[in-house]
Coordinates of C-alpha atoms in Angstrom, one line a residue:
X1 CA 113.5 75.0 230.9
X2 CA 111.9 73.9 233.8
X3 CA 113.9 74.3 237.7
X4 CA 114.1 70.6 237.5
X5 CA 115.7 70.4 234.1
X6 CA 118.1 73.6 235.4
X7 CA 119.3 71.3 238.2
X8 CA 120.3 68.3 235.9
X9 CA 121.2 69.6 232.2
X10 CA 121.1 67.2 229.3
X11 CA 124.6 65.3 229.8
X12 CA 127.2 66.5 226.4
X13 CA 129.3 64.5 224.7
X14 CA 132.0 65.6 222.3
X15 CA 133.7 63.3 219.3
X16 CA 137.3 64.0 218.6
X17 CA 138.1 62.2 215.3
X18 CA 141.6 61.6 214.2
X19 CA 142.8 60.0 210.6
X20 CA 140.6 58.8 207.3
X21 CA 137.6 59.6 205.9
X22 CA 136.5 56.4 207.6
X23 CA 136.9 57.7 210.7
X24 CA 135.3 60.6 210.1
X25 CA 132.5 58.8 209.0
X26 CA 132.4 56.2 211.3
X27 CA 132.1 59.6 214.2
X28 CA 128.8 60.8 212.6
X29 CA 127.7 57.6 213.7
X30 CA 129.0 57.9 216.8
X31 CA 127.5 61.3 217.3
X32 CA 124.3 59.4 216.1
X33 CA 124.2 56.6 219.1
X34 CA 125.1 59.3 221.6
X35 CA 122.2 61.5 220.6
X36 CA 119.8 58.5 220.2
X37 CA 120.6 58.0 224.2
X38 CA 119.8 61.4 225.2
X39 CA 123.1 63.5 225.5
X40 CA 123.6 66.5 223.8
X41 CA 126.2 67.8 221.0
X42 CA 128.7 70.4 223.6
X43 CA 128.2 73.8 222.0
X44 CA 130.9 74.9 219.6
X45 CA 131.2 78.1 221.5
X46 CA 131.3 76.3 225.0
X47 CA 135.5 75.6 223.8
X48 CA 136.7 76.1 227.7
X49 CA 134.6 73.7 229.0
X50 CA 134.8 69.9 228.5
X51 CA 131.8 67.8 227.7
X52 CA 130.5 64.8 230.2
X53 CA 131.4 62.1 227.5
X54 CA 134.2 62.7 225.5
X55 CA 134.9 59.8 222.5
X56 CA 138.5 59.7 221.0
X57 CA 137.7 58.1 217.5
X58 CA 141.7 57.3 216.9
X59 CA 143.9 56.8 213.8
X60 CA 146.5 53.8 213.8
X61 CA 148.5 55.1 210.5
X62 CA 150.7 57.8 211.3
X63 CA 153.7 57.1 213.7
X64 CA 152.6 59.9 216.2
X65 CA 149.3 58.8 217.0
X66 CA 149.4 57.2 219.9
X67 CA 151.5 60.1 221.5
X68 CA 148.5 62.0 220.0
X69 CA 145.9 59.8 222.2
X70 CA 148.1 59.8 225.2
X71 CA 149.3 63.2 225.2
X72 CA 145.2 64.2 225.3
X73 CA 143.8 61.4 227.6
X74 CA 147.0 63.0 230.6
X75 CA 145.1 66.5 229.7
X76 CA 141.7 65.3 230.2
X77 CA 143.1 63.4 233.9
X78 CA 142.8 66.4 235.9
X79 CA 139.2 67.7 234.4
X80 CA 137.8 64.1 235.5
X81 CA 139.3 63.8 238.7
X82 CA 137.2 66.6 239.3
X83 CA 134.3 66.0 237.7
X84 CA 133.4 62.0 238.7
X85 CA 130.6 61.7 236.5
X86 CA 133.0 62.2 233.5
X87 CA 133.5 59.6 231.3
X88 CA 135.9 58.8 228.3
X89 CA 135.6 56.4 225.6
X90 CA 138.7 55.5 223.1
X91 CA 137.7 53.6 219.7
X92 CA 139.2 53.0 216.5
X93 CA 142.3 51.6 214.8
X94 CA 144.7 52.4 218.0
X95 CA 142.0 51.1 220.1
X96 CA 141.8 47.9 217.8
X97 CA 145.8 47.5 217.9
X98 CA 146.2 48.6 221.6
X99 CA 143.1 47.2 223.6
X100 CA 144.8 46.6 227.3
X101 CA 147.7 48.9 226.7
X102 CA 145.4 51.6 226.9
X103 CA 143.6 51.0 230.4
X104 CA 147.0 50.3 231.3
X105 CA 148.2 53.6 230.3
X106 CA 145.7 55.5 230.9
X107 CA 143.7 53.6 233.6
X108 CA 141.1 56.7 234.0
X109 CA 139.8 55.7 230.4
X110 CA 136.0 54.3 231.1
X111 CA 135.6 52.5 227.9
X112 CA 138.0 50.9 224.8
X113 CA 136.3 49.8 221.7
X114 CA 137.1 48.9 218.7
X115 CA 136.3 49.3 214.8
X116 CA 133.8 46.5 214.6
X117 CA 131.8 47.2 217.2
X118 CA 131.1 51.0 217.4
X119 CA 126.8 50.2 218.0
X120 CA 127.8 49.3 221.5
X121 CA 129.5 52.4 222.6
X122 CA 126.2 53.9 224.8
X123 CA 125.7 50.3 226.2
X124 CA 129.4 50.2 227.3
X125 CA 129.4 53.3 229.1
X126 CA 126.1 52.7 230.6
X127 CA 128.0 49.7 231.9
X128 CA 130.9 51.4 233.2
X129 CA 129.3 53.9 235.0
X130 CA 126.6 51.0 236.4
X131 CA 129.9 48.7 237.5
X132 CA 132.4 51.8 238.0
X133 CA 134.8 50.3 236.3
X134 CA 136.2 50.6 232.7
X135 CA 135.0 48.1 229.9
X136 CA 136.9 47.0 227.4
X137 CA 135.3 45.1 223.9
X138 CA 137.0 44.5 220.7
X139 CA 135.1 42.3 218.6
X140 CA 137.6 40.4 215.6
X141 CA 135.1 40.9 213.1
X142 CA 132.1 43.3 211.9
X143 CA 128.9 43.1 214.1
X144 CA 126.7 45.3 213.0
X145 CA 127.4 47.5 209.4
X146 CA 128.3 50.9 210.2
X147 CA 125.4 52.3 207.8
X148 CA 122.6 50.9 209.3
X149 CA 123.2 52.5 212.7
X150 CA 121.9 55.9 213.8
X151 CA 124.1 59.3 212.2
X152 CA 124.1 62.7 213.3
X153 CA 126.0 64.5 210.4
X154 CA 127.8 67.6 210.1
X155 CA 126.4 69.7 207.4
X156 CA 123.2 69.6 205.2
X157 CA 124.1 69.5 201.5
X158 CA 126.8 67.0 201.7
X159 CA 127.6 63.2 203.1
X160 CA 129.4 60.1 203.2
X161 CA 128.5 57.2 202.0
X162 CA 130.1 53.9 203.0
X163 CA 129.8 51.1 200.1
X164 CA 132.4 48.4 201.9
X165 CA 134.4 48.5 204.9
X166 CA 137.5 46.4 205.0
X167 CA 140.4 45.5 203.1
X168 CA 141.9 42.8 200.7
X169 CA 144.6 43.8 200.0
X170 CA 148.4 43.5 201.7
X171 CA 150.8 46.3 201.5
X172 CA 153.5 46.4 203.9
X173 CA 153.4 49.7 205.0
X174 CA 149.4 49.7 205.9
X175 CA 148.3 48.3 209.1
X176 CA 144.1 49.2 208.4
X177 CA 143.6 45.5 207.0
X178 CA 144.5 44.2 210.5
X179 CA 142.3 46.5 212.1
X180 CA 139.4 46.9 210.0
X181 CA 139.3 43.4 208.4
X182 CA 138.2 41.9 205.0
X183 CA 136.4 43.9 202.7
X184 CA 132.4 43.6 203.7
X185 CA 130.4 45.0 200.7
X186 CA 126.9 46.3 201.3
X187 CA 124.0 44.9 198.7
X188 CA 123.5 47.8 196.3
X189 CA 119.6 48.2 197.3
X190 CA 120.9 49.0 200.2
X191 CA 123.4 51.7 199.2
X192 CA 121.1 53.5 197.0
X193 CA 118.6 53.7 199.5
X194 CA 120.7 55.5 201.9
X195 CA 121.3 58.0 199.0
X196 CA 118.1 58.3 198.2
X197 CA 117.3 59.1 201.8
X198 CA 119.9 61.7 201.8
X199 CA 119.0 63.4 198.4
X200 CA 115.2 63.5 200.5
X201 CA 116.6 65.6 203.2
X202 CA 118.1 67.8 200.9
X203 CA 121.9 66.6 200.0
X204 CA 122.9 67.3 196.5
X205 CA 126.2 65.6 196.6
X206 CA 127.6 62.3 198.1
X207 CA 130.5 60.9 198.3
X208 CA 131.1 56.9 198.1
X209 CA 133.1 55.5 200.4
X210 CA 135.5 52.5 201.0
X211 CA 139.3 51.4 202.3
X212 CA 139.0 50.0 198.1
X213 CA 136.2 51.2 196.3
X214 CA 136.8 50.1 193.0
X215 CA 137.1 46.3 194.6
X216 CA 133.4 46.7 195.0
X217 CA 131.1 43.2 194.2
X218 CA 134.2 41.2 195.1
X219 CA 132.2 39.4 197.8
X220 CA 129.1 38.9 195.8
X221 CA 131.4 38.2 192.8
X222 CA 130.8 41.3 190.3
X223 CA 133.8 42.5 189.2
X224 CA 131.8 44.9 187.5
X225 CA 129.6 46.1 190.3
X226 CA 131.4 49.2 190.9
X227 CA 130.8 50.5 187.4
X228 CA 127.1 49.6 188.1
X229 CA 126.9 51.5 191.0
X230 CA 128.3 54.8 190.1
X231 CA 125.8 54.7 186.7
X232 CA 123.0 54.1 189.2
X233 CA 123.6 56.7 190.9
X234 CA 123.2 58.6 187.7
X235 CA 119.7 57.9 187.6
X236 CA 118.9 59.4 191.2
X237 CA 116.8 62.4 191.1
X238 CA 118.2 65.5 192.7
X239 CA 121.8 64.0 193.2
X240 CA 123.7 66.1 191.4
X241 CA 127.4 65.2 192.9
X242 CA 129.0 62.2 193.2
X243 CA 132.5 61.5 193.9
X244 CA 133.9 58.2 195.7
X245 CA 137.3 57.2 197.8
X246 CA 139.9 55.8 197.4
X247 CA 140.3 53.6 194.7
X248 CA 143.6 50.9 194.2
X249 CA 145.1 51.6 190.9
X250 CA 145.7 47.6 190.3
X251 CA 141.8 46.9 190.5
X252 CA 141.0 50.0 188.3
X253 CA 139.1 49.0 185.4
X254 CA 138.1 50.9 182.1
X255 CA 134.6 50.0 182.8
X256 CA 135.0 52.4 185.8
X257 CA 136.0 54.9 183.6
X258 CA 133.3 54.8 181.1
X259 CA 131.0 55.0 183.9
X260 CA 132.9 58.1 185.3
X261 CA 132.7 59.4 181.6
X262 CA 129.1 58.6 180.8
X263 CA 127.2 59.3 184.3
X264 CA 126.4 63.0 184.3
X265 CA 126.6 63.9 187.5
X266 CA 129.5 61.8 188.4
X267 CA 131.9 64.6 188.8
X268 CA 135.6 64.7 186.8
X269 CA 137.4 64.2 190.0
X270 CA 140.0 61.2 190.6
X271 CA 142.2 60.6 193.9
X272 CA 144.2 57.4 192.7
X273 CA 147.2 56.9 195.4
X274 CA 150.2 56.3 194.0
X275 CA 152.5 55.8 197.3
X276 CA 156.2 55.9 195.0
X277 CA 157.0 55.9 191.2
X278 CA 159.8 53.1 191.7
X279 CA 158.9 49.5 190.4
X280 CA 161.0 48.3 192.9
X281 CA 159.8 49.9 195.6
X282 CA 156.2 49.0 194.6
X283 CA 157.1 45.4 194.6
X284 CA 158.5 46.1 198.4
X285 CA 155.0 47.6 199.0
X286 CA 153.2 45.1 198.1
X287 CA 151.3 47.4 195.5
X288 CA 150.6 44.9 192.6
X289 CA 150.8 47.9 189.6
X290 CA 153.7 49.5 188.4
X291 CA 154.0 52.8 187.3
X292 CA 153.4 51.9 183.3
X293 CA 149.9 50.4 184.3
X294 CA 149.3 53.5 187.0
X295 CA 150.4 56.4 184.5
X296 CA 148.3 54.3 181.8
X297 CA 145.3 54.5 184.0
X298 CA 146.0 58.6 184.3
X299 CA 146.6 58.9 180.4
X300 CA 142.7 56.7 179.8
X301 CA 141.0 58.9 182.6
X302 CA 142.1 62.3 180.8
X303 CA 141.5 61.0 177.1
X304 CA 137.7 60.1 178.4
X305 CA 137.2 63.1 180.7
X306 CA 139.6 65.9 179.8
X307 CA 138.6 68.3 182.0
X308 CA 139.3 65.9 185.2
X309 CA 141.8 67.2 188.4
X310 CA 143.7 63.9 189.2
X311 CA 144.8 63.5 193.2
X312 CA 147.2 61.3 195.0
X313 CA 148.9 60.1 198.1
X314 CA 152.9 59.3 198.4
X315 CA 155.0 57.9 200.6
X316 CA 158.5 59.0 201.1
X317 CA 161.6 57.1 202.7
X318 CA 159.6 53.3 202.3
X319 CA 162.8 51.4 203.7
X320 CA 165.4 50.4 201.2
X321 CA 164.2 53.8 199.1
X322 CA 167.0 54.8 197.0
X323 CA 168.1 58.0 195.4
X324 CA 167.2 56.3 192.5
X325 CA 163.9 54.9 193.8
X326 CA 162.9 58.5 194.6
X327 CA 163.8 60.2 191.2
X328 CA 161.7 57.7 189.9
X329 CA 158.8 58.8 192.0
X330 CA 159.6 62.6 191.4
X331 CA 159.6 61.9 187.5
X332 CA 155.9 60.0 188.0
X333 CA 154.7 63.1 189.9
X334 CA 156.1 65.4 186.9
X335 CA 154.1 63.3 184.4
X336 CA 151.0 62.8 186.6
X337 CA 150.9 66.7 186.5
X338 CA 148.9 66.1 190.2
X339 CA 146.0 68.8 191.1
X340 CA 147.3 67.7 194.8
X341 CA 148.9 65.2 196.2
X342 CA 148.7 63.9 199.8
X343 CA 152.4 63.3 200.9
X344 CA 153.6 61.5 203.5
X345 CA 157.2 60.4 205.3
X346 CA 156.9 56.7 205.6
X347 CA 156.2 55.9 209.5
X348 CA 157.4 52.5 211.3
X349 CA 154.2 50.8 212.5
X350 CA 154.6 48.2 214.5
X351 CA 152.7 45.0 213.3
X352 CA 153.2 45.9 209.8
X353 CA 156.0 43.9 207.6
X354 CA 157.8 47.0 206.8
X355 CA 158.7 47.9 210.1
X356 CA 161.2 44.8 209.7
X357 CA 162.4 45.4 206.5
X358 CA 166.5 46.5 206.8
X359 CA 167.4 49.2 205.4
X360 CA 165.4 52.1 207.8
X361 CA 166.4 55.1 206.3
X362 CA 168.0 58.2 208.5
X363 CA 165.2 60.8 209.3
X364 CA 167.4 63.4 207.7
X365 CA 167.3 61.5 204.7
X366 CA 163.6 60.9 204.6
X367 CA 162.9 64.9 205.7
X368 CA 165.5 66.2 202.8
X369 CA 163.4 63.9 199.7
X370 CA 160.4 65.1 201.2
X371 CA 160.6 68.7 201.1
X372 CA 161.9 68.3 197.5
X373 CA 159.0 66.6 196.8
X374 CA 156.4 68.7 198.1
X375 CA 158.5 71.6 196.7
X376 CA 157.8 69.7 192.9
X377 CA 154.6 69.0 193.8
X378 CA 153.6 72.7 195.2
X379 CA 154.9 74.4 191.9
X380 CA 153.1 71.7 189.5
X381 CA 149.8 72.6 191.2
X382 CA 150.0 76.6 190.7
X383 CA 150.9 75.7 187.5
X384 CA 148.0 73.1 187.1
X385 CA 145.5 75.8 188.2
X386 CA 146.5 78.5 186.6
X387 CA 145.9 76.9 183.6
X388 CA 141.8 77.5 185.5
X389 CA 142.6 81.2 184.7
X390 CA 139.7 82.4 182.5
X391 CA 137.1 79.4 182.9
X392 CA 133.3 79.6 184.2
X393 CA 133.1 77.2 186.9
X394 CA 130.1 76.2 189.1
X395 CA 131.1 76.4 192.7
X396 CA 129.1 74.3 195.6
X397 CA 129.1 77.1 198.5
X398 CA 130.6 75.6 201.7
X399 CA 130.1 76.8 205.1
X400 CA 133.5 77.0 205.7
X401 CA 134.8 80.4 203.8
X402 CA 139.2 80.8 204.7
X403 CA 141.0 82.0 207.6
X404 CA 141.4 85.5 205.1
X405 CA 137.0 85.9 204.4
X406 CA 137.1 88.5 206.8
X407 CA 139.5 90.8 205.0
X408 CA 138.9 89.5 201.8
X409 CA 135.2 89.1 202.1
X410 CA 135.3 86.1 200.2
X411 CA 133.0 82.8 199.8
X412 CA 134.4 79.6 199.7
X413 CA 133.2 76.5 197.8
X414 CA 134.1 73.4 195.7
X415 CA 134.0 73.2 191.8
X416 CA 133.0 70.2 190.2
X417 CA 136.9 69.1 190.1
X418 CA 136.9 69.5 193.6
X419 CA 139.0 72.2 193.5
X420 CA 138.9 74.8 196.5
X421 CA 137.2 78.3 195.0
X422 CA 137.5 81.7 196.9
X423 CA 135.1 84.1 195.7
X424 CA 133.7 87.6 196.2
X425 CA 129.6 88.7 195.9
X426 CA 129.3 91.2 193.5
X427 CA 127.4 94.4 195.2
X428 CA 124.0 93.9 194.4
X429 CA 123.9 90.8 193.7
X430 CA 122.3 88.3 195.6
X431 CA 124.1 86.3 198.6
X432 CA 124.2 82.7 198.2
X433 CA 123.4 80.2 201.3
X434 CA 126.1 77.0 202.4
X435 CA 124.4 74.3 199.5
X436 CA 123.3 76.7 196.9
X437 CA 125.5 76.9 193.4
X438 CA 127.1 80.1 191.9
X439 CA 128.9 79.9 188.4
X440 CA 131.6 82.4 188.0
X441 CA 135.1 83.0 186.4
X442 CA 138.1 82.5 187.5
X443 CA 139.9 85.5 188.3
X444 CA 143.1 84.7 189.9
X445 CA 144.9 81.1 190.9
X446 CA 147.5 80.0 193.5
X447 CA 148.8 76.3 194.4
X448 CA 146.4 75.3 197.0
X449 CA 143.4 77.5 195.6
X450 CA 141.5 79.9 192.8
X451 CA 139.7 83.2 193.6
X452 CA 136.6 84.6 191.8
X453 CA 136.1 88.1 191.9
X454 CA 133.2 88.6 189.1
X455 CA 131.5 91.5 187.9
X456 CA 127.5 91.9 188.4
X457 CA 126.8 90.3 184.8
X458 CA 129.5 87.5 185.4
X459 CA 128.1 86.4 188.3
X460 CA 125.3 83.6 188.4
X461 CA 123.2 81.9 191.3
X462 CA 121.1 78.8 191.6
X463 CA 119.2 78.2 194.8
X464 CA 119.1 74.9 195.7
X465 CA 117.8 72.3 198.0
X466 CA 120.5 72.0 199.5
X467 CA 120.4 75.6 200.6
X468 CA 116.8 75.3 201.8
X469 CA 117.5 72.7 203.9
X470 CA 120.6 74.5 205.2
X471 CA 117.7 77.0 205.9
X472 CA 115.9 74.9 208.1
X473 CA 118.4 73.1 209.5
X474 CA 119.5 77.0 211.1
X475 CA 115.7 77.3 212.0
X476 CA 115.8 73.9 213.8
X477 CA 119.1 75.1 215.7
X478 CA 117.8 78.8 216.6
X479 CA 114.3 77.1 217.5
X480 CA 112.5 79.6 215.1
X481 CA 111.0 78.3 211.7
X482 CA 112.4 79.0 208.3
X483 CA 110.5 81.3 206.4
X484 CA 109.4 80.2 203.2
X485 CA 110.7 76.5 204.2
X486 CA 107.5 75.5 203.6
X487 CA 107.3 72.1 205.6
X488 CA 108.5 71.3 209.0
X489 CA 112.7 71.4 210.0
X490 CA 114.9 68.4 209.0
X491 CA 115.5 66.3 212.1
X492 CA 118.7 64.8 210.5
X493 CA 121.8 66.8 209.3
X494 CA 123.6 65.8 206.3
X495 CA 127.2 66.2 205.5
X496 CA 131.1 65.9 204.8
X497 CA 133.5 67.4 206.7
X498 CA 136.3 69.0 206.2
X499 CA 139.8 67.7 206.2
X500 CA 143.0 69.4 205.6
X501 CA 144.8 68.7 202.5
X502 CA 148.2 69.7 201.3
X503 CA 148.8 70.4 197.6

């Protein structure tokens, strides 16, 4: 570094990304325009200092989120106040809903932008800091699509993939298709080219993603384009994953499921949301299936692909829930038999229809149904996994390896289910890399994971792309080149990241 790049640094920037796998997808993008003009990622290790730029990507769902937002932007007051050249940037679903109210709150914010316009994040803060005063832009409908803009992604072997943004759809409860607007499907050229790209820089698995996946070709009018899409990824060379959220269970056709069933390397994975087993409360929803037609779709998916782990998501305490309504949903979760479910006490957004429904139910109420549901739920997923107890898996190695690797001295990594495997290197054997593939048995099984421990002759290792590009991709970082690489480091990082999850 020369004296005059000691006296003024690369400016950082940080993303903090709250809510869906949108989000988190729209942030790599965000990472990618901030990169593109020149500022630099803030060092993982650096956690006591605050970068120059930092980018609140917000969630609009959950009731607490803008207590989140605000709660963070009065932390971040005092660092600015002494640090002028600071700068802070809220976009998102909250930033979509809010717009004013957030300058108005939080009048030290430099920039507010919303879901449709994320491309003109460096531009706006460029502005700012040129007028010294905050900009606000929400644009009411998509600009530019998400995937053609610049990405800086999180790991190498892994990514996103978004095949529509937007929603069709009107249940009460959700107030994304306000926010994020009508489904926009991308041309398919278009989406295999991007996964193509990916499978070139070393990715092995990809996931497709969309607020309705399986609504796919509704804009260019193929009901059966979704289908298509998931068998031509089956013809990809190298792509050896593919998984895709979330899906609506009233739009879920059989083709879909043939396609699941007869692609190869479409994996035997399924997150269908269910949100409650009561008819009734579906209708109040807005959800156009009912629990015949959802459990039917679970009963087709398992006669076709036997092996497949089924996910879901479930709201409890939708107003006007019953005792009834809810032992209907707890007797749809017993016959679901759920690998994991995403559960949820229903929040009262405002803008949404059901925040005016009567019949709000007591908190108490709402906390009580839930803990007996996640109580049902927790249970049928040990059970569910031991029932893994015995089987040879093939495990995708992860970077991230458990709070316990330490003491336990385990791996961690994703079967082709998707469930989360813990697993031990047998001495002697050789150490697999984050994107390489080891096939092992399952030795042990609790609700929320399995453990491995194999012996020597039961353990097995396949080094991947993935893994060498994981190699140069540390290379790149350290500034040293990878040996046996054999061509020049990846400038683009490939990846999903990882959310929590409750079984």
């Amino acid at each position: 570094m020369t004296p005059a790049d000691t006296e003024n640094p690369s400016r950082t920037y940080e993303v903090r990304t709250y809510g869906c796998q949108m989000n988190v997808h729209d942030s790599e993008r965000l990472s990618g325009l901030l990169e593109g003009a020149g500022l630099a990622r803030k060092a993982e290790a650096d956690d006591d200092e605050v970068a120059d730029v930092v980018v609140f990507n917000t969630c609009a769902v959950r009731e607490n989120a803008d207590n989140k937002l605000y709660g963070n932007l009065g932390m971040l007051k005092s660092v600015k106040d002494r640090r002028p050249g600071m700068q802070i940037a809220v976009g998102g679903c909250l930033a979509q809903k809010d717009r004013e109210t957030i300058l108005k709150k939080a009048p030290w914010v430099d920039v507010v932008f919303g879901t449709h316009n994320i491309g003109s994040l460096p531009a706006l803060l460029d502005r700012a800091e040129h007028n010294q005063k905050a900009e606000l832009e929400i644009l009411e409908s998509l600009d530019v699509f998400p995937s053609t803009l610049p990405t800086r992604r999180e790991l190498v072997y892994a990514g996103w993939v978004s095949i529509s943004v937007g929603c069709n759809n009107t249940c009460t409860f959700c107030i994304v298709p306000a926010l994020r607007g009508k489904e926009r499907d991308r041309r398919p050229g278009e989406i295999l080219a991007e996964i193509e790209a990916l499978v070139a820089d070393g990715a092995i698995e990809v996931t497709l993603l969309g607020q309705n996946v399986n609504s796919y070709g509704v804009e260019f009018g193929d009901k059966l384009a979704f289908g298509k899409l998931l068998r031509a990824c089956g013809e990809i060379e190298g792509l050896e994953r593919v998984r895709f959220t979330s899906p609506h269970p009233a739009a879920f056709t059989d083709d879909v499921i043939e396609a699941m069933a007869e692609t190869a390397n479409v994996m035997p994975q399924l997150h269908m949301p269910l949100q409650s087993g009561s008819d009734k409360v579906l209708k109040d929803m807005r959800r156009s299936y009912r629990s015949k037609k959802f459990l039917g779709i679970l009963d087709k998916v398992r006669t076709r692909i036997p092996q497949a782990a089924i996910t879901t998501d479930i709201i409890v305490g939708f107003p006007g829930e019953t005792e009834e309504d809810f032992q209907a949903t707890l007797d749809v979760v017993e016959a679901s038999r759920f690998s994991t479910a995403f559960t949820f006490q229903y929040s009262k957004r405002p803008g949404t229809p059901a925040a005016e429904l009567p019949e709000q139910l007591p908190k108490a109420v709402v906390q009580e149904r839930f803990e007996r549901l996640t109580a049902l739920q927790d249970c049928i997923a040990k059970e569910e996994n031991a029932k893994q107890l015995g089987r040879t898996v093939e495990v995708m190695v992860t970077e991230q390896s458990g709070r316990k690797s330490e003491e336990t001295h385990r791996l961690a990594g994703r079967a082709q289910d998707q469930r989360l495997v813990h697993f031990s290197v047998p001495q002697g054997a050789e150490q697999p890399r984050p994107g390489d593939l080891v096939t092992v048995p399952i030795t042990e099984a609790a609700a929320f994971h399995l453990v491995s421990d194999p012996t020597l002759e039961e353990y097995s290792l396949r080094r991947s792309r993935a893994g060498d590009a994981w190699d140069r991709a540390q290379a790149e970082s350290c500034a040293v080149p990878a040996a046996g690489s054999g061509g020049a480091a990846s400038r683009t990082n490939l990846g999903m990241p990882t959310l929590k999850a409750r079984s």
